[in-house]
mmCIF file of C-alpha atoms in Angstrom:
data_model
loop_
_atom_site.group_PDB
_atom_site.id
_atom_site.type_symbol
_atom_site.label_atom_id
_atom_site.label_comp_id
_atom_site.label_asym_id
_atom_site.label_seq_id
_atom_site.Cartn_x
_atom_site.Cartn_y
_atom_site.Cartn_z
ATOM 1 C CA MET X 1 0.255 0.206 0.116
ATOM 2 C CA ILE X 2 3.023 3.196 0.888
ATOM 3 C CA ALA X 3 4.568 1.417 -2.753
ATOM 4 C CA SER X 4 1.017 2.724 -4.334
ATOM 5 C CA VAL X 5 0.761 5.970 -2.201
ATOM 6 C CA ARG X 6 4.523 6.482 -3.205
ATOM 7 C CA SER X 7 4.077 6.233 -6.897
ATOM 8 C CA ALA X 8 0.853 7.615 -7.259
ATOM 9 C CA SER X 9 2.347 10.918 -5.566
ATOM 10 C CA ALA X 10 4.254 11.065 -8.111
ATOM 11 C CA THR X 11 2.402 10.821 -11.066
ATOM 12 C CA TYR X 12 -0.130 13.322 -9.424
ATOM 13 C CA GLY X 13 3.283 15.279 -8.111
ATOM 14 C CA ALA X 14 1.276 15.749 -4.671
ATOM 15 C CA GLU X 15 3.317 13.737 -2.377
ATOM 16 C CA SER X 16 3.228 16.404 0.498
ATOM 17 C CA VAL X 17 -0.553 16.113 0.045
ATOM 18 C CA PHE X 18 -0.443 12.040 0.395
ATOM 19 C CA ASN X 19 2.235 11.677 3.857
ATOM 20 C CA THR X 20 0.297 14.466 5.653
ATOM 21 C CA ALA X 21 -2.326 11.817 4.814
ATOM 22 C CA LEU X 22 -0.778 8.523 5.876
ATOM 23 C CA LEU X 23 0.496 10.923 9.120
ATOM 24 C CA LYS X 24 -2.621 11.263 10.559
ATOM 25 C CA LEU X 25 -3.758 7.595 9.937
ATOM 26 C CA ARG X 26 0.408 6.239 11.769
ATOM 27 C CA THR X 27 -0.989 8.595 14.297
ATOM 28 C CA ALA X 28 -4.252 8.106 15.179
ATOM 29 C CA GLY X 29 -2.605 4.377 15.092
ATOM 30 C CA TYR X 30 -5.133 3.534 12.715
ATOM 31 C CA PHE X 31 -5.051 1.066 9.636
ATOM 32 C CA CYS X 32 -7.018 1.813 5.628
ATOM 33 C CA GLU X 33 -9.734 -0.770 6.367
ATOM 34 C CA LEU X 34 -10.935 2.235 8.691
ATOM 35 C CA LEU X 35 -10.896 5.139 6.785
ATOM 36 C CA ASP X 36 -14.394 6.491 6.400
ATOM 37 C CA PRO X 37 -16.540 6.188 3.303
ATOM 38 C CA ARG X 38 -15.291 9.707 2.519
ATOM 39 C CA SER X 39 -11.530 9.710 3.085
ATOM 40 C CA GLN X 40 -11.822 6.680 1.044
ATOM 41 C CA PHE X 41 -13.380 7.774 -2.057
ATOM 42 C CA LEU X 42 -10.529 10.564 -1.721
ATOM 43 C CA LEU X 43 -8.472 8.970 -1.718
ATOM 44 C CA LEU X 44 -8.771 6.233 -4.066
ATOM 45 C CA ARG X 45 -9.910 9.482 -6.579
ATOM 46 C CA ARG X 46 -5.941 10.455 -5.849
ATOM 47 C CA GLY X 47 -4.854 7.105 -6.884
ATOM 48 C CA ALA X 48 -3.150 6.808 -3.969
ATOM 49 C CA LEU X 49 -5.007 4.254 -1.946
ATOM 50 C CA THR X 50 -6.348 0.049 -2.606
ATOM 51 C CA LEU X 51 -8.697 -2.014 -0.591
ATOM 52 C CA ALA X 52 -9.643 -4.987 -0.598
ATOM 53 C CA PRO X 53 -12.588 -6.422 -1.921
ATOM 54 C CA ALA X 54 -14.155 -6.819 1.797
ATOM 55 C CA MET X 55 -14.608 -3.285 2.293
ATOM 56 C CA PRO X 56 -16.220 -1.012 -0.252
ATOM 57 C CA VAL X 57 -17.003 2.325 -1.706
ATOM 58 C CA LEU X 58 -20.759 3.618 -1.007
ATOM 59 C CA GLY X 59 -21.038 3.685 -4.638
ATOM 60 C CA GLN X 60 -19.769 5.982 -6.772
ATOM 61 C CA LEU X 61 -20.150 9.134 -5.672
ATOM 62 C CA GLY X 62 -19.340 10.742 -7.924
ATOM 63 C CA ASP X 63 -19.684 14.570 -5.678
ATOM 64 C CA LEU X 64 -20.442 15.627 -2.211
ATOM 65 C CA ASN X 65 -23.814 16.160 -1.960
ATOM 66 C CA ALA X 66 -23.897 11.992 -3.382
ATOM 67 C CA TYR X 67 -21.073 11.401 -0.008
ATOM 68 C CA ILE X 68 -24.386 13.268 2.079
ATOM 69 C CA GLN X 69 -27.150 11.748 0.315
ATOM 70 C CA ALA X 70 -25.371 7.493 1.088
ATOM 71 C CA VAL X 71 -24.846 9.057 4.460
ATOM 72 C CA ASN X 72 -27.892 9.701 5.691
ATOM 73 C CA ARG X 73 -29.356 6.717 4.468
ATOM 74 C CA ILE X 74 -26.766 4.634 6.282
ATOM 75 C CA PRO X 75 -29.301 3.552 9.826
ATOM 76 C CA MET X 76 -28.753 5.363 12.984
ATOM 77 C CA LEU X 77 -28.148 2.206 15.772
ATOM 78 C CA GLN X 78 -29.749 2.526 18.565
ATOM 79 C CA ALA X 79 -27.928 1.840 22.362
ATOM 80 C CA HIS X 80 -27.786 -1.048 22.850
ATOM 81 C CA GLU X 81 -25.948 -1.594 19.402
ATOM 82 C CA GLU X 82 -23.638 0.788 19.895
ATOM 83 C CA GLN X 83 -22.542 -0.897 23.426
ATOM 84 C CA GLN X 84 -21.778 -4.143 21.818
ATOM 85 C CA LEU X 85 -20.199 -3.222 18.337
ATOM 86 C CA ALA X 86 -17.616 -0.599 20.813
ATOM 87 C CA ALA X 87 -17.064 -3.371 23.064
ATOM 88 C CA ASP X 88 -16.226 -6.785 20.668
ATOM 89 C CA TYR X 89 -13.904 -2.660 19.598
ATOM 90 C CA ARG X 90 -12.413 -2.417 22.614
ATOM 91 C CA GLU X 91 -11.384 -6.351 23.946
ATOM 92 C CA HIS X 92 -10.277 -8.090 20.746
ATOM 93 C CA GLY X 93 -10.384 -5.194 18.237
ATOM 94 C CA THR X 94 -12.519 -6.565 15.604
ATOM 95 C CA LEU X 95 -12.096 -3.225 12.652
ATOM 96 C CA GLU X 96 -15.939 -4.257 11.091
ATOM 97 C CA SER X 97 -17.512 -2.685 14.497
ATOM 98 C CA ALA X 98 -15.263 0.468 14.721
ATOM 99 C CA ARG X 99 -15.876 0.564 10.626
ATOM 100 C CA LYS X 100 -20.573 -0.120 11.847
ATOM 101 C CA LEU X 101 -19.932 3.182 14.562
ATOM 102 C CA VAL X 102 -18.061 5.139 11.727
ATOM 103 C CA LEU X 103 -20.369 5.009 8.468
ATOM 104 C CA SER X 104 -23.175 5.151 11.550
ATOM 105 C CA HIS X 105 -22.184 9.149 12.326
ATOM 106 C CA LEU X 106 -21.335 9.898 9.426
ATOM 107 C CA ARG X 107 -23.729 11.881 8.768
ATOM 108 C CA LEU X 108 -22.700 13.678 13.047
ATOM 109 C CA VAL X 109 -19.283 14.060 11.123
ATOM 110 C CA VAL X 110 -21.252 16.378 7.963
ATOM 111 C CA SER X 111 -24.134 18.324 10.222
ATOM 112 C CA ILE X 112 -20.937 19.929 13.128
ATOM 113 C CA ALA X 113 -19.259 20.286 8.889
ATOM 114 C CA ARG X 114 -22.147 23.162 8.120
ATOM 115 C CA ASN X 115 -21.281 25.647 10.631
ATOM 116 C CA TYR X 116 -18.736 26.160 9.501
ATOM 117 C CA LEU X 117 -18.680 26.796 6.071
ATOM 118 C CA GLY X 118 -18.728 30.696 6.892
ATOM 119 C CA TYR X 119 -15.033 30.461 7.190
ATOM 120 C CA GLY X 120 -14.004 30.034 3.304
ATOM 121 C CA LEU X 121 -13.023 26.101 3.570
ATOM 122 C CA PRO X 122 -14.169 24.168 1.330
ATOM 123 C CA HIS X 123 -17.467 21.718 3.043
ATOM 124 C CA ALA X 124 -15.877 18.148 1.635
ATOM 125 C CA ASP X 125 -12.110 19.344 3.504
ATOM 126 C CA LEU X 126 -14.244 20.181 6.592
ATOM 127 C CA ILE X 127 -15.831 17.122 6.514
ATOM 128 C CA GLN X 128 -13.120 14.641 4.991
ATOM 129 C CA GLU X 129 -11.236 16.323 9.230
ATOM 130 C CA GLY X 130 -14.182 16.124 10.854
ATOM 131 C CA ASN X 131 -14.413 12.042 9.831
ATOM 132 C CA ILE X 132 -10.467 11.648 11.080
ATOM 133 C CA GLY X 133 -12.034 12.886 14.422
ATOM 134 C CA LEU X 134 -15.098 10.781 14.734
ATOM 135 C CA MET X 135 -11.767 8.396 14.202
ATOM 136 C CA LYS X 136 -10.133 9.125 16.959
ATOM 137 C CA ALA X 137 -13.779 9.320 19.024
ATOM 138 C CA VAL X 138 -14.518 5.873 18.186
ATOM 139 C CA LYS X 139 -10.362 4.310 18.946
ATOM 140 C CA ARG X 140 -10.462 5.788 22.377
ATOM 141 C CA PHE X 141 -14.265 5.031 23.393
ATOM 142 C CA ASP X 142 -15.148 3.842 26.514
ATOM 143 C CA PRO X 143 -18.792 1.484 26.423
ATOM 144 C CA GLU X 144 -17.887 1.449 30.050
ATOM 145 C CA GLN X 145 -19.008 5.164 30.748
ATOM 146 C CA ASN X 146 -22.456 4.668 30.039
ATOM 147 C CA VAL X 147 -22.246 7.685 27.580
ATOM 148 C CA ARG X 148 -23.631 7.232 23.524
ATOM 149 C CA LEU X 149 -20.558 7.896 21.338
ATOM 150 C CA VAL X 150 -22.458 11.037 19.787
ATOM 151 C CA SER X 151 -21.870 12.910 22.830
ATOM 152 C CA TYR X 152 -17.951 11.910 23.067
ATOM 153 C CA ALA X 153 -17.281 12.148 19.293
ATOM 154 C CA ILE X 154 -18.785 15.583 19.426
ATOM 155 C CA HIS X 155 -15.862 17.331 21.235
ATOM 156 C CA TRP X 156 -12.483 15.542 19.064
ATOM 157 C CA ILE X 157 -15.024 15.357 15.977
ATOM 158 C CA LYS X 158 -14.897 19.787 16.225
ATOM 159 C CA ALA X 159 -10.759 19.368 17.112
ATOM 160 C CA GLU X 160 -9.685 18.078 14.375
ATOM 161 C CA ILE X 161 -12.133 21.156 12.715
ATOM 162 C CA HIS X 162 -10.746 23.868 14.599
ATOM 163 C CA GLU X 163 -7.046 21.993 13.663
ATOM 164 C CA TYR X 164 -7.993 22.632 9.900
ATOM 165 C CA ILE X 165 -9.775 25.699 9.773
ATOM 166 C CA LEU X 166 -6.170 26.670 11.953
ATOM 167 C CA ARG X 167 -4.140 26.191 9.753
ATOM 168 C CA ASN X 168 -5.804 26.874 6.103
ATOM 169 C CA TRP X 169 -7.830 29.987 7.476
ATOM 170 C CA ARG X 170 -5.315 32.477 6.397
ATOM 171 C CA ILE X 171 -1.309 31.793 4.897
ATOM 172 C CA VAL X 172 0.054 32.908 8.497
ATOM 173 C CA LYS X 173 -1.747 31.404 11.658
ATOM 174 C CA VAL X 174 -3.043 33.735 13.662
ATOM 175 C CA ALA X 175 -4.300 31.467 16.621
ATOM 176 C CA THR X 176 -1.382 29.447 18.358
ATOM 177 C CA THR X 177 -3.104 30.309 22.707
ATOM 178 C CA LYS X 178 -5.421 28.609 24.195
ATOM 179 C CA ALA X 179 -7.327 32.625 24.635
ATOM 180 C CA GLN X 180 -6.827 32.764 20.842
ATOM 181 C CA ARG X 181 -8.211 29.737 19.851
ATOM 182 C CA LYS X 182 -11.087 30.544 22.126
ATOM 183 C CA LEU X 183 -11.375 33.824 20.615
ATOM 184 C CA PHE X 184 -10.907 33.160 17.206
ATOM 185 C CA PHE X 185 -14.147 31.173 17.046
ATOM 186 C CA ASN X 186 -15.800 32.997 19.412
ATOM 187 C CA LEU X 187 -15.307 36.371 18.323
ATOM 188 C CA ARG X 188 -17.195 36.246 14.979
ATOM 189 C CA ARG X 189 -20.616 35.011 16.466
ATOM 190 C CA HIS X 190 -20.272 38.151 18.999
ATOM 191 C CA LYS X 191 -19.540 40.839 16.224
ATOM 192 C CA GLN X 192 -22.287 42.421 14.823
ATOM 193 C CA THR X 193 -21.427 44.542 12.864
ATOM 194 C CA MET X 194 -18.549 45.053 10.557
ATOM 195 C CA GLN X 195 -18.408 48.184 13.182
ATOM 196 C CA ALA X 196 -15.172 48.029 15.762
ATOM 197 C CA PHE X 197 -15.713 47.002 19.112
ATOM 198 C CA THR X 198 -16.570 49.573 21.395
ATOM 199 C CA SER X 199 -14.149 49.762 24.719
ATOM 200 C CA SER X 200 -17.601 48.043 26.855
ATOM 201 C CA GLU X 201 -17.933 45.655 24.951
ATOM 202 C CA ILE X 202 -14.576 44.427 24.624
ATOM 203 C CA ASP X 203 -14.489 44.048 28.244
ATOM 204 C CA ALA X 204 -18.010 42.292 28.176
ATOM 205 C CA LEU X 205 -16.167 39.821 25.843
ATOM 206 C CA ALA X 206 -13.260 39.249 27.794
ATOM 207 C CA LYS X 207 -15.170 38.473 30.801
ATOM 208 C CA GLU X 208 -17.487 35.625 29.735
ATOM 209 C CA LEU X 209 -14.645 33.878 27.873
ATOM 210 C CA ASN X 210 -12.572 34.508 31.049
ATOM 211 C CA VAL X 211 -10.327 36.203 28.383
ATOM 212 C CA LYS X 212 -7.361 39.502 28.822
ATOM 213 C CA ARG X 213 -8.736 42.321 27.015
ATOM 214 C CA GLU X 214 -5.291 42.709 25.049
ATOM 215 C CA ASP X 215 -6.363 39.698 23.393
ATOM 216 C CA VAL X 216 -9.405 40.547 22.058
ATOM 217 C CA SER X 217 -7.802 43.692 20.771
ATOM 218 C CA GLU X 218 -6.022 41.486 18.979
ATOM 219 C CA MET X 219 -7.573 39.653 17.509
ATOM 220 C CA GLU X 220 -10.471 41.505 16.568
ATOM 221 C CA THR X 221 -7.329 43.064 15.168
ATOM 222 C CA ARG X 222 -5.994 39.601 13.361
ATOM 223 C CA MET X 223 -9.865 38.605 11.500
ATOM 224 C CA THR X 224 -10.308 41.371 10.347
ATOM 225 C CA SER X 225 -7.079 42.970 8.828
ATOM 226 C CA GLY X 226 -5.787 40.839 5.521
ATOM 227 C CA ASP X 227 -2.637 38.815 3.760
ATOM 228 C CA ILE X 228 0.137 40.964 2.194
ATOM 229 C CA ALA X 229 1.819 40.535 -0.230
ATOM 230 C CA LEU X 230 5.749 40.598 0.932
ATOM 231 C CA GLU X 231 6.795 41.788 -2.681
ATOM 232 C CA GLY X 232 4.774 44.352 -4.001
ATOM 233 C CA GLN X 233 2.301 44.082 -7.536
ATOM 234 C CA ILE X 234 3.554 45.741 -10.869
ATOM 235 C CA GLU X 235 1.235 48.433 -12.543
ATOM 236 C CA ASP X 236 0.925 50.280 -15.228
ATOM 237 C CA GLY X 237 4.910 49.624 -15.338
ATOM 238 C CA GLU X 238 5.159 51.030 -11.358
ATOM 239 C CA GLU X 239 6.343 49.564 -8.264
ATOM 240 C CA SER X 240 3.405 49.316 -5.440
ATOM 241 C CA PHE X 241 4.665 49.993 -1.268
ATOM 242 C CA ALA X 242 5.134 46.615 -0.128
ATOM 243 C CA PRO X 243 6.238 45.533 3.383
ATOM 244 C CA ILE X 244 10.126 44.340 1.336
ATOM 245 C CA SER X 245 10.631 48.091 0.926
ATOM 246 C CA TYR X 246 10.786 48.548 4.390
ATOM 247 C CA LEU X 247 11.955 44.859 6.449
ATOM 248 C CA THR X 248 14.836 44.835 4.022
ATOM 249 C CA ASP X 249 17.634 43.844 6.555
ATOM 250 C CA THR X 250 20.341 46.071 4.930
ATOM 251 C CA GLN X 251 22.614 45.967 8.571
ATOM 252 C CA HIS X 252 24.306 42.965 7.112
ATOM 253 C CA GLU X 253 25.161 43.621 4.019
ATOM 254 C CA PRO X 254 28.722 42.880 2.576
ATOM 255 C CA THR X 255 28.563 46.044 1.228
ATOM 256 C CA GLU X 256 26.612 48.126 4.463
ATOM 257 C CA VAL X 257 29.208 46.590 6.657
ATOM 258 C CA LEU X 258 32.347 47.551 4.705
ATOM 259 C CA ALA X 259 31.102 51.136 4.302
ATOM 260 C CA ASN X 260 30.232 51.165 8.935
ATOM 261 C CA ARG X 261 33.396 49.825 9.142
ATOM 262 C CA GLN X 262 35.630 52.197 6.488
ATOM 263 C CA LEU X 263 33.207 54.579 8.580
ATOM 264 C CA GLU X 264 34.125 54.405 11.826
ATOM 265 C CA ARG X 265 37.583 53.964 10.749
ATOM 266 C CA LEU X 266 38.427 57.260 9.755
ATOM 267 C CA GLN X 267 35.094 59.019 12.630
ATOM 268 C CA SER X 268 38.366 57.443 14.905
ATOM 269 C CA ASP X 269 42.317 56.615 13.596
ATOM 270 C CA GLY X 270 41.407 58.734 10.872
ATOM 271 C CA LEU X 271 40.170 61.761 12.276
ATOM 272 C CA THR X 272 42.659 61.367 15.280
ATOM 273 C CA SER X 273 45.692 61.629 12.421
ATOM 274 C CA ALA X 274 44.254 64.732 11.204
ATOM 275 C CA LEU X 275 43.967 66.317 14.023
ATOM 276 C CA ASP X 276 47.629 65.891 14.680
ATOM 277 C CA THR X 277 48.158 67.605 11.512
ATOM 278 C CA LEU X 278 47.632 70.602 12.298
ATOM 279 C CA ASP X 279 49.226 73.372 14.762
ATOM 280 C CA ALA X 280 48.245 74.113 18.168
ATOM 281 C CA ARG X 281 45.443 76.970 17.093
ATOM 282 C CA SER X 282 43.851 75.435 14.539
ATOM 283 C CA ARG X 283 43.781 72.450 16.506
ATOM 284 C CA ARG X 284 41.894 74.366 19.417
ATOM 285 C CA ILE X 285 40.105 76.169 16.890
ATOM 286 C CA VAL X 286 38.271 73.030 15.274
ATOM 287 C CA GLU X 287 37.906 70.537 18.012
ATOM 288 C CA ALA X 288 35.685 74.003 20.442
ATOM 289 C CA ARG X 289 34.129 75.280 16.555
ATOM 290 C CA TRP X 290 33.055 71.012 15.627
ATOM 291 C CA LEU X 291 34.160 68.457 17.975
ATOM 292 C CA GLN X 292 32.674 69.899 21.632
ATOM 293 C CA VAL X 293 28.883 70.931 20.872
ATOM 294 C CA ASP X 294 26.154 68.047 22.014
ATOM 295 C CA ASP X 295 23.707 66.065 20.706
ATOM 296 C CA ASN X 296 21.833 68.175 19.032
ATOM 297 C CA GLY X 297 23.938 70.465 17.829
ATOM 298 C CA THR X 298 24.722 73.310 20.204
ATOM 299 C CA GLY X 299 27.631 74.587 22.160
ATOM 300 C CA GLY X 300 30.620 75.233 19.771
ATOM 301 C CA ALA X 301 32.345 78.379 20.432
ATOM 302 C CA THR X 302 31.787 81.072 18.859
ATOM 303 C CA LEU X 303 33.814 82.668 15.967
ATOM 304 C CA HIS X 304 34.013 86.052 18.624
ATOM 305 C CA HIS X 305 34.631 84.168 21.111
ATOM 306 C CA LEU X 306 37.419 81.974 19.830
ATOM 307 C CA ALA X 307 38.539 85.609 18.483
ATOM 308 C CA ALA X 308 38.830 87.349 21.900
ATOM 309 C CA GLU X 309 40.461 83.998 22.857
ATOM 310 C CA PHE X 310 43.424 84.298 20.732
ATOM 311 C CA GLY X 311 43.468 88.304 20.099
ATOM 312 C CA VAL X 312 42.521 88.597 16.588
ATOM 313 C CA SER X 313 39.357 89.019 14.525
ATOM 314 C CA ALA X 314 36.069 86.888 13.729
ATOM 315 C CA GLU X 315 37.352 87.643 10.239
ATOM 316 C CA ARG X 316 40.767 85.727 10.953
ATOM 317 C CA ILE X 317 39.610 82.825 13.449
ATOM 318 C CA ARG X 318 37.154 81.586 10.430
ATOM 319 C CA GLN X 319 39.934 82.295 7.882
ATOM 320 C CA ILE X 320 41.895 79.744 9.407
ATOM 321 C CA GLU X 321 39.434 77.880 10.615
ATOM 322 C CA VAL X 322 39.300 77.532 6.691
ATOM 323 C CA SER X 323 42.864 76.254 6.255
ATOM 324 C CA ALA X 324 42.313 74.102 9.016
ATOM 325 C CA MET X 325 39.341 72.231 7.752
ATOM 326 C CA LYS X 326 40.786 71.829 3.739
ATOM 327 C CA LYS X 327 44.083 70.084 5.278
ATOM 328 C CA MET X 328 41.843 68.401 7.668
ATOM 329 C CA ARG X 329 39.897 66.781 4.571
ATOM 330 C CA ASN X 330 42.708 66.719 2.230
ATOM 331 C CA THR X 331 44.423 63.788 4.321
ATOM 332 C CA LEU X 332 41.033 62.015 5.320
ATOM 333 C CA THR X 333 40.983 61.714 1.655
ATOM 334 C CA ALA X 334 44.994 59.964 1.530
ATOM 335 C CA TYR X 335 43.665 57.776 4.754
ATOM 336 C CA ALA X 336 40.500 56.645 3.580
ATOM 337 C CA ALA X 337 41.983 55.397 0.251
#
């Protein structure tokens, strides 16, 4: 059977899809014979599964409506029949008993999956995920607890559907924590209008669901916003603004790294060498005018202040400054080269 799966995967180029399906079944500890008819049909249609003649598929199902009609015609089990089949499977591992339990509750999966159509995902996929949850419930069902399988299976069916929705509703998973998952499936029900929640509505919802109000606001933002392409679209010859424009990290690009190192070298060693080429008066003027300043650019000595210090005119101080700066610039240029 594994060889059949690999062959079909190579043919259809869907290796990941089939591997995911097999991984789910193996993780749950199921054999292929325990697959419900809908899952059998989906795998058979892709040539990924071959069933023994003793395990027929429910008719020639051409579409989802035909499948729903087929499962609705399967009779429900009486309480004593359900107890007998569950005990037989639990004690002896009889797959035929488990199969009958699964088949008789497929209509429950269809009913539950219909409640999640508002998330924009295919109904058939929701049903298929719910069927996996149903099989998990059958595997773990204990008939000695005096609880009907339908009550027990609802939790497992919803859990699988919820996980499928969270994985596929958006490209980026919108809910990871327990509080976020709770909000994801309750926020749509509480949101009556397209307007954002008011502060009082957020407080009431946070109290009702026992979550933080910050979590409510964050989840509302996640659900109302859509996926954004990382790279911009080109329209009329011009590329639209996209997150790649401001998310690009240029600090670690080789050219940027070399440029930053060169700048640091000029600001330290180069500046020191340039100052060393000046005479004492020129160095004092440059340091007072350009180096002894505050972070906001203020605090440097004025021309008149230095003119009074050296006993010359302000114009002479300016000429000395220009000459010193030119000499330093030549030194820095040679140092950088």
